[in-house]
Amino acid sequence: MTRAPETETASASASATATSKAAGKPIATGAGGRARRLLGAVFAALVGLFLLAPVLVTIASSLTTTSYVTFPPEGLTLHWYAELLNRPEFLDSFLLSIGVAAGAAVVSTALGLAAGLAIHRYPFPGKSVLDRLFSSAFAVPTIVLGIGLLQWYAQLGMASSPLTLLLAHLVLTVPYTVRLVLAGLAGLDRSAELAAAGLGAKAPRVFWHVTLPAVRGPLIAGAFFALITSFDDLTIALFVVTTDMQTLPVRIFNYLQYNYDPTVTAVGTVMVLFAAVAVVIIERVVGVAHLFGADPEN
C-alpha cells in the first residue's frame, strides 16, 4: 500500500525536525526563520555601529580644518597630525607609555605563569587566600589603588619614575594573567606531562615542550590585556606621575583642561591605530578566536 504524498512530506519534516533537535541546532524555516535571521543581522549591525561610533567620530574630528573639535568635520586636512610633530611632549609621553606597557606585559606574563602554576598544582599555606586575592583585585576601584600607591610610595620615600609606574601597573595587570593561566591549566591533561616524564624527559624539558605550549594562548591573552590595560590607564597614573613624567593618557587629560583643538583627536586616532595593529598582530600570530578559547571553524 502506497503512502499519500502528504504523509511522506509530514514524515520527512518530522525526521528533519528530529535530526535538527538531536544536533542541537535551532530550526529556522520559512518566512519566520528568514525574519529572525534578518532581525539578528540588523541587531548585530546596530550593536557594532554603537561600539564603533565614538571611534569613527574621533577619527573624523581629527581631519577637520577648524581650530576646534567639531563633528561632522568642516573640510578635510592632515594638519593636526603634522602638528603632533611640533609637540615633542606627546611623543615623549607615547614612548613612556609604550615602554611601561611592554614592561608590564612581560613581567605580568612571567609572574602570572609562576603564580598560576603554584596555585593550581602545589599545596602551601595561604593558597586559598592568595587565590581570592587575585580574584578580588578586579573589584577594587582603580582610584582606591591610586591613592593607596601614592601613600605607600610616600612612606617608602620612592620618587616617581618609570619603575614606580611599572610597579603600580603590575597591580592592575598581574591578576589578568593569573586568572587566564589558571583557566588554561584547568583544561590541561596532565597525562601528557606524566608520559613525557616517564619517557625520561627532565622537568625543564617537560615544562618547555608540554606545559608551556598548552597555556600559550592564555599567556598571550594575558600579555595582550596587560599591554592594553597599562597603556590605557589614567586613574592610577594620575597619582604616581609628575609634571616632567606623564603617560600619554595623563598628557591628553591635562591638555584638555586648557585646550580643545583637534590635536587631541589626532592623538586619540593614533592610539586607536596602535590598538588595531596589536589586534592584527595577535590575529596573525595565534588567532583572536583561538586566543579566547573559541573554535575558529565554527
mmCIF file of C-alpha atoms in Angstrom:
data_model
loop_
_atom_site.group_PDB
_atom_site.id
_atom_site.type_symbol
_atom_site.label_atom_id
_atom_site.label_comp_id
_atom_site.label_asym_id
_atom_site.label_seq_id
_atom_site.Cartn_x
_atom_site.Cartn_y
_atom_site.Cartn_z
ATOM 1 C CA MET A 1 0.000 0.000 0.000
ATOM 2 C CA THR A 2 1.498 3.364 -1.080
ATOM 3 C CA ARG A 3 1.504 6.348 1.316
ATOM 4 C CA ALA A 4 -0.008 9.604 0.171
ATOM 5 C CA PRO A 5 2.378 12.453 -0.754
ATOM 6 C CA GLU A 6 1.135 14.465 2.237
ATOM 7 C CA THR A 7 2.051 11.642 4.575
ATOM 8 C CA GLU A 8 5.545 11.361 3.082
ATOM 9 C CA THR A 9 6.050 15.121 3.381
ATOM 10 C CA ALA A 10 4.966 15.146 7.011
ATOM 11 C CA SER A 11 7.211 12.169 7.734
ATOM 12 C CA ALA A 12 10.208 13.862 6.095
ATOM 13 C CA SER A 13 9.533 17.098 8.002
ATOM 14 C CA ALA A 14 9.279 15.220 11.302
ATOM 15 C CA SER A 15 12.515 13.375 10.520
ATOM 16 C CA ALA A 16 14.326 16.662 9.726
ATOM 17 C CA THR A 17 12.971 18.220 12.921
ATOM 18 C CA ALA A 18 14.172 15.287 14.995
ATOM 19 C CA THR A 19 17.598 15.414 13.312
ATOM 20 C CA SER A 20 17.931 19.150 13.955
ATOM 21 C CA LYS A 21 16.942 18.749 17.600
ATOM 22 C CA ALA A 22 19.390 15.893 18.022
ATOM 23 C CA ALA A 23 22.166 18.017 16.531
ATOM 24 C CA GLY A 24 21.310 20.845 18.940
ATOM 25 C CA LYS A 25 20.747 23.342 16.120
ATOM 26 C CA PRO A 26 17.917 25.883 16.072
ATOM 27 C CA ILE A 27 15.238 25.303 13.471
ATOM 28 C CA ALA A 28 14.613 28.279 11.208
ATOM 29 C CA THR A 29 12.461 27.556 8.195
ATOM 30 C CA GLY A 30 10.072 29.569 6.112
ATOM 31 C CA ALA A 31 9.287 33.253 6.408
ATOM 32 C CA GLY A 32 9.598 33.192 10.207
ATOM 33 C CA GLY A 33 13.142 31.848 10.035
ATOM 34 C CA ARG A 34 14.192 34.434 7.452
ATOM 35 C CA ALA A 35 12.672 37.211 9.559
ATOM 36 C CA ARG A 36 14.576 36.055 12.647
ATOM 37 C CA ARG A 37 17.839 35.933 10.711
ATOM 38 C CA LEU A 38 17.195 39.404 9.322
ATOM 39 C CA LEU A 39 16.402 40.803 12.773
ATOM 40 C CA GLY A 40 19.529 39.155 14.162
ATOM 41 C CA ALA A 41 21.675 40.708 11.425
ATOM 42 C CA VAL A 42 20.131 44.155 11.990
ATOM 43 C CA PHE A 43 20.634 43.899 15.761
ATOM 44 C CA ALA A 44 24.290 42.836 15.317
ATOM 45 C CA ALA A 45 24.866 45.737 12.903
ATOM 46 C CA LEU A 46 23.325 48.234 15.345
ATOM 47 C CA VAL A 47 25.471 46.941 18.221
ATOM 48 C CA GLY A 48 28.589 47.142 16.054
ATOM 49 C CA LEU A 49 27.706 50.691 14.976
ATOM 50 C CA PHE A 50 27.075 51.707 18.600
ATOM 51 C CA LEU A 51 30.508 50.403 19.617
ATOM 52 C CA LEU A 52 32.326 51.937 16.657
ATOM 53 C CA ALA A 53 30.547 55.308 16.660
ATOM 54 C CA PRO A 54 32.858 57.033 19.232
ATOM 55 C CA VAL A 55 35.930 55.816 17.354
ATOM 56 C CA LEU A 56 34.572 56.997 13.999
ATOM 57 C CA VAL A 57 33.654 60.395 15.459
ATOM 58 C CA THR A 58 37.164 60.783 16.899
ATOM 59 C CA ILE A 59 38.829 59.886 13.598
ATOM 60 C CA ALA A 60 36.566 62.211 11.612
ATOM 61 C CA SER A 61 37.085 65.081 14.064
ATOM 62 C CA SER A 62 40.860 64.786 13.701
ATOM 63 C CA LEU A 63 40.535 65.672 9.992
ATOM 64 C CA THR A 64 38.655 68.954 10.398
ATOM 65 C CA THR A 65 40.114 72.208 9.124
ATOM 66 C CA THR A 66 38.736 74.196 12.069
ATOM 67 C CA SER A 67 40.818 75.090 15.106
ATOM 68 C CA TYR A 68 38.352 73.398 17.431
ATOM 69 C CA VAL A 69 36.877 69.903 17.642
ATOM 70 C CA THR A 70 33.717 69.562 15.595
ATOM 71 C CA PHE A 71 31.634 66.832 14.032
ATOM 72 C CA PRO A 72 30.944 66.455 11.199
ATOM 73 C CA PRO A 73 34.317 67.892 10.145
ATOM 74 C CA GLU A 74 34.384 71.116 8.155
ATOM 75 C CA GLY A 75 36.756 70.158 5.385
ATOM 76 C CA LEU A 76 39.485 67.529 5.420
ATOM 77 C CA THR A 77 43.123 68.024 6.361
ATOM 78 C CA LEU A 78 46.061 66.181 7.925
ATOM 79 C CA HIS A 79 47.317 69.383 9.534
ATOM 80 C CA TRP A 80 46.652 68.187 13.083
ATOM 81 C CA TYR A 81 48.714 65.042 12.563
ATOM 82 C CA ALA A 82 51.584 67.185 11.320
ATOM 83 C CA GLU A 83 51.068 69.382 14.377
ATOM 84 C CA LEU A 84 51.929 66.397 16.572
ATOM 85 C CA LEU A 85 55.477 66.563 15.201
ATOM 86 C CA ASN A 86 55.767 70.064 16.666
ATOM 87 C CA ARG A 87 54.760 68.795 20.115
ATOM 88 C CA PRO A 88 57.578 66.570 21.375
ATOM 89 C CA GLU A 89 55.859 66.201 24.757
ATOM 90 C CA PHE A 90 53.250 63.926 23.155
ATOM 91 C CA LEU A 91 55.977 61.787 21.596
ATOM 92 C CA ASP A 92 57.805 61.573 24.929
ATOM 93 C CA SER A 93 54.595 60.537 26.678
ATOM 94 C CA PHE A 94 53.870 57.943 23.992
ATOM 95 C CA LEU A 95 57.343 56.416 24.347
ATOM 96 C CA LEU A 96 56.940 56.334 28.138
ATOM 97 C CA SER A 97 53.514 54.686 27.878
ATOM 98 C CA ILE A 98 54.588 52.061 25.359
ATOM 99 C CA GLY A 99 57.772 51.284 27.298
ATOM 100 C CA VAL A 100 55.934 50.824 30.606
ATOM 101 C CA ALA A 101 53.155 48.857 28.887
ATOM 102 C CA ALA A 102 55.644 46.493 27.240
ATOM 103 C CA GLY A 103 57.419 46.000 30.569
ATOM 104 C CA ALA A 104 54.099 45.335 32.309
ATOM 105 C CA ALA A 105 53.184 42.752 29.655
ATOM 106 C CA VAL A 106 56.475 40.865 30.015
ATOM 107 C CA VAL A 107 56.639 40.946 33.821
ATOM 108 C CA SER A 108 52.915 40.158 34.214
ATOM 109 C CA THR A 109 53.266 37.147 31.930
ATOM 110 C CA ALA A 110 56.184 35.745 33.914
ATOM 111 C CA LEU A 111 54.590 36.406 37.309
ATOM 112 C CA GLY A 112 51.195 35.179 36.135
ATOM 113 C CA LEU A 113 52.629 31.906 34.874
ATOM 114 C CA ALA A 114 54.578 31.285 38.078
ATOM 115 C CA ALA A 115 51.660 32.211 40.355
ATOM 116 C CA GLY A 116 49.169 30.243 38.264
ATOM 117 C CA LEU A 117 51.282 27.083 38.343
ATOM 118 C CA ALA A 118 51.845 27.430 42.092
ATOM 119 C CA ILE A 119 48.150 27.934 42.885
ATOM 120 C CA HIS A 120 46.970 25.191 40.541
ATOM 121 C CA ARG A 121 49.429 22.429 41.443
ATOM 122 C CA TYR A 122 51.121 22.880 44.781
ATOM 123 C CA PRO A 123 49.635 22.987 48.293
ATOM 124 C CA PHE A 124 51.098 25.679 50.531
ATOM 125 C CA PRO A 125 49.910 27.787 53.463
ATOM 126 C CA GLY A 126 47.697 30.663 52.396
ATOM 127 C CA LYS A 127 46.959 29.195 48.974
ATOM 128 C CA SER A 128 43.213 29.915 49.130
ATOM 129 C CA VAL A 129 43.860 33.438 50.425
ATOM 130 C CA LEU A 130 46.243 34.154 47.544
ATOM 131 C CA ASP A 131 43.758 32.794 45.022
ATOM 132 C CA ARG A 132 40.984 35.007 46.395
ATOM 133 C CA LEU A 133 43.352 37.973 46.480
ATOM 134 C CA PHE A 134 43.993 37.738 42.745
ATOM 135 C CA SER A 135 40.254 37.416 42.123
ATOM 136 C CA SER A 136 39.270 40.333 44.363
ATOM 137 C CA ALA A 137 41.751 42.678 42.674
ATOM 138 C CA PHE A 138 39.210 43.228 39.881
ATOM 139 C CA ALA A 139 36.648 44.549 42.383
ATOM 140 C CA VAL A 140 38.867 47.285 43.852
ATOM 141 C CA PRO A 141 38.279 50.709 42.216
ATOM 142 C CA THR A 142 41.379 51.979 40.460
ATOM 143 C CA ILE A 143 41.131 55.340 42.237
ATOM 144 C CA VAL A 144 41.468 53.494 45.567
ATOM 145 C CA LEU A 145 44.535 51.693 44.247
ATOM 146 C CA GLY A 146 45.993 55.005 43.056
ATOM 147 C CA ILE A 147 45.556 56.689 46.448
ATOM 148 C CA GLY A 148 46.975 53.678 48.263
ATOM 149 C CA LEU A 149 50.019 53.508 45.972
ATOM 150 C CA LEU A 150 50.633 57.228 46.402
ATOM 151 C CA GLN A 151 50.644 56.869 50.196
ATOM 152 C CA TRP A 152 52.822 53.758 50.050
ATOM 153 C CA TYR A 153 55.413 55.380 47.776
ATOM 154 C CA ALA A 154 55.453 58.458 50.010
ATOM 155 C CA GLN A 155 56.115 56.374 53.141
ATOM 156 C CA LEU A 156 58.904 54.463 51.386
ATOM 157 C CA GLY A 157 60.412 57.662 50.016
ATOM 158 C CA MET A 158 60.215 56.409 46.443
ATOM 159 C CA ALA A 159 60.346 59.185 43.864
ATOM 160 C CA SER A 160 58.217 58.984 40.748
ATOM 161 C CA SER A 161 59.984 57.128 37.953
ATOM 162 C CA PRO A 162 59.185 54.661 35.160
ATOM 163 C CA LEU A 163 59.936 51.885 37.664
ATOM 164 C CA THR A 164 57.355 53.067 40.199
ATOM 165 C CA LEU A 165 54.834 53.485 37.374
ATOM 166 C CA LEU A 166 55.565 49.930 36.206
ATOM 167 C CA LEU A 167 55.106 48.567 39.732
ATOM 168 C CA ALA A 168 51.799 50.418 40.014
ATOM 169 C CA HIS A 169 50.553 48.961 36.733
ATOM 170 C CA LEU A 170 51.546 45.436 37.786
ATOM 171 C CA VAL A 171 48.889 45.705 40.489
ATOM 172 C CA LEU A 172 46.381 46.036 37.641
ATOM 173 C CA THR A 173 47.808 43.577 35.129
ATOM 174 C CA VAL A 174 49.079 40.567 37.105
ATOM 175 C CA PRO A 175 45.559 39.413 38.165
ATOM 176 C CA TYR A 176 44.593 39.186 34.474
ATOM 177 C CA THR A 177 47.445 36.848 33.624
ATOM 178 C CA VAL A 178 46.980 34.743 36.776
ATOM 179 C CA ARG A 179 43.284 34.126 36.086
ATOM 180 C CA LEU A 180 43.898 33.348 32.408
ATOM 181 C CA VAL A 181 46.743 30.943 33.214
ATOM 182 C CA LEU A 182 44.572 29.190 35.814
ATOM 183 C CA ALA A 183 41.823 28.843 33.208
ATOM 184 C CA GLY A 184 44.303 27.325 30.757
ATOM 185 C CA LEU A 185 45.730 24.927 33.328
ATOM 186 C CA ALA A 186 42.240 23.787 34.317
ATOM 187 C CA GLY A 187 41.819 22.187 30.894
ATOM 188 C CA LEU A 188 45.319 20.687 30.723
ATOM 189 C CA ASP A 189 45.540 16.903 30.736
ATOM 190 C CA ARG A 190 48.472 16.046 32.974
ATOM 191 C CA SER A 191 48.814 12.596 31.404
ATOM 192 C CA ALA A 192 50.899 14.160 28.623
ATOM 193 C CA GLU A 193 53.306 15.587 31.191
ATOM 194 C CA LEU A 194 53.471 12.278 33.072
ATOM 195 C CA ALA A 195 54.061 10.413 29.820
ATOM 196 C CA ALA A 196 56.911 12.740 28.868
ATOM 197 C CA ALA A 197 58.458 12.369 32.328
ATOM 198 C CA GLY A 198 58.025 8.589 32.132
ATOM 199 C CA LEU A 199 59.945 8.548 28.849
ATOM 200 C CA GLY A 200 62.908 10.171 30.578
ATOM 201 C CA ALA A 201 62.364 13.891 29.949
ATOM 202 C CA LYS A 202 63.648 16.157 32.694
ATOM 203 C CA ALA A 203 61.315 18.619 34.403
ATOM 204 C CA PRO A 204 62.552 21.703 32.460
ATOM 205 C CA ARG A 205 62.116 19.829 29.173
ATOM 206 C CA VAL A 206 58.590 18.710 30.112
ATOM 207 C CA PHE A 207 57.707 22.270 31.051
ATOM 208 C CA TRP A 208 59.107 23.753 27.835
ATOM 209 C CA HIS A 209 57.694 21.219 25.383
ATOM 210 C CA VAL A 210 54.422 20.129 27.069
ATOM 211 C CA THR A 211 53.187 22.556 29.734
ATOM 212 C CA LEU A 212 54.135 25.853 28.132
ATOM 213 C CA PRO A 213 52.562 25.123 24.705
ATOM 214 C CA ALA A 214 49.339 24.114 26.474
ATOM 215 C CA VAL A 215 48.996 27.544 28.109
ATOM 216 C CA ARG A 216 50.419 29.558 25.221
ATOM 217 C CA GLY A 217 47.021 31.036 24.326
ATOM 218 C CA PRO A 218 46.200 32.220 27.867
ATOM 219 C CA LEU A 219 49.716 33.633 28.237
ATOM 220 C CA ILE A 220 49.422 35.649 25.033
ATOM 221 C CA ALA A 221 45.958 36.795 26.068
ATOM 222 C CA GLY A 222 47.310 37.875 29.468
ATOM 223 C CA ALA A 223 50.193 39.748 27.853
ATOM 224 C CA PHE A 224 47.773 41.452 25.448
ATOM 225 C CA PHE A 225 45.431 42.525 28.258
ATOM 226 C CA ALA A 226 48.371 43.738 30.333
ATOM 227 C CA LEU A 227 49.730 45.776 27.422
ATOM 228 C CA ILE A 228 46.412 47.484 26.646
ATOM 229 C CA THR A 229 45.475 47.985 30.325
ATOM 230 C CA SER A 230 48.802 49.604 31.157
ATOM 231 C CA PHE A 231 48.895 51.728 28.009
ATOM 232 C CA ASP A 232 45.314 52.938 28.576
ATOM 233 C CA ASP A 233 45.491 53.575 32.329
ATOM 234 C CA LEU A 234 44.715 57.084 33.512
ATOM 235 C CA THR A 235 43.420 56.833 37.084
ATOM 236 C CA ILE A 236 46.422 55.184 38.738
ATOM 237 C CA ALA A 237 48.944 57.077 36.607
ATOM 238 C CA LEU A 238 47.496 60.404 37.762
ATOM 239 C CA PHE A 239 48.680 59.628 41.313
ATOM 240 C CA VAL A 240 52.193 58.376 40.523
ATOM 241 C CA VAL A 241 53.429 60.655 37.719
ATOM 242 C CA THR A 242 54.890 64.155 37.855
ATOM 243 C CA THR A 243 54.764 67.193 35.592
ATOM 244 C CA ASP A 244 58.024 66.042 33.989
ATOM 245 C CA MET A 245 56.941 62.421 33.558
ATOM 246 C CA GLN A 246 53.465 61.897 32.140
ATOM 247 C CA THR A 247 51.966 58.959 30.310
ATOM 248 C CA LEU A 248 50.015 59.634 27.127
ATOM 249 C CA PRO A 249 46.528 59.375 28.744
ATOM 250 C CA VAL A 250 47.627 61.758 31.501
ATOM 251 C CA ARG A 251 49.116 64.139 28.921
ATOM 252 C CA ILE A 252 45.833 64.169 26.991
ATOM 253 C CA PHE A 253 43.839 64.702 30.204
ATOM 254 C CA ASN A 254 45.965 67.689 31.241
ATOM 255 C CA TYR A 255 45.978 69.121 27.724
ATOM 256 C CA LEU A 256 42.174 69.069 27.537
ATOM 257 C CA GLN A 257 41.903 71.217 30.653
ATOM 258 C CA TYR A 258 43.291 74.217 28.763
ATOM 259 C CA ASN A 259 42.905 73.352 25.059
ATOM 260 C CA TYR A 260 40.215 71.877 22.859
ATOM 261 C CA ASP A 261 41.764 71.694 19.408
ATOM 262 C CA PRO A 262 41.832 68.632 17.114
ATOM 263 C CA THR A 263 45.347 67.750 18.259
ATOM 264 C CA VAL A 264 43.832 65.547 20.964
ATOM 265 C CA THR A 265 41.604 63.736 18.475
ATOM 266 C CA ALA A 266 44.662 63.135 16.295
ATOM 267 C CA VAL A 267 46.436 61.625 19.297
ATOM 268 C CA GLY A 268 43.342 59.553 20.050
ATOM 269 C CA THR A 269 43.315 58.258 16.477
ATOM 270 C CA VAL A 270 46.958 57.231 16.785
ATOM 271 C CA MET A 271 46.089 55.322 19.975
ATOM 272 C CA VAL A 272 43.230 53.565 18.164
ATOM 273 C CA LEU A 273 45.576 52.605 15.337
ATOM 274 C CA PHE A 274 48.065 51.277 17.872
ATOM 275 C CA ALA A 275 45.391 49.034 19.413
ATOM 276 C CA ALA A 276 44.239 47.908 15.951
ATOM 277 C CA VAL A 277 47.786 46.968 14.959
ATOM 278 C CA ALA A 278 48.155 44.991 18.199
ATOM 279 C CA VAL A 279 44.944 43.060 17.415
ATOM 280 C CA VAL A 280 46.141 42.324 13.859
ATOM 281 C CA ILE A 281 49.450 41.014 15.177
ATOM 282 C CA ILE A 282 47.646 38.794 17.681
ATOM 283 C CA GLU A 283 45.394 37.502 14.900
ATOM 284 C CA ARG A 284 48.388 36.690 12.698
ATOM 285 C CA VAL A 285 50.384 35.019 15.461
ATOM 286 C CA VAL A 286 47.801 32.931 17.304
ATOM 287 C CA GLY A 287 44.332 33.945 16.107
ATOM 288 C CA VAL A 288 41.929 36.054 18.165
ATOM 289 C CA ALA A 289 39.221 33.354 18.172
ATOM 290 C CA HIS A 290 41.661 30.676 19.336
ATOM 291 C CA LEU A 291 43.072 33.104 21.887
ATOM 292 C CA PHE A 292 39.771 33.222 23.773
ATOM 293 C CA GLY A 293 39.049 29.530 23.506
ATOM 294 C CA ALA A 294 36.653 29.628 20.537
ATOM 295 C CA ASP A 295 36.716 27.240 17.597
ATOM 296 C CA PRO A 296 37.579 29.337 14.514
ATOM 297 C CA GLU A 297 35.883 26.779 12.229
ATOM 298 C CA ASN A 298 32.536 27.375 13.967
#
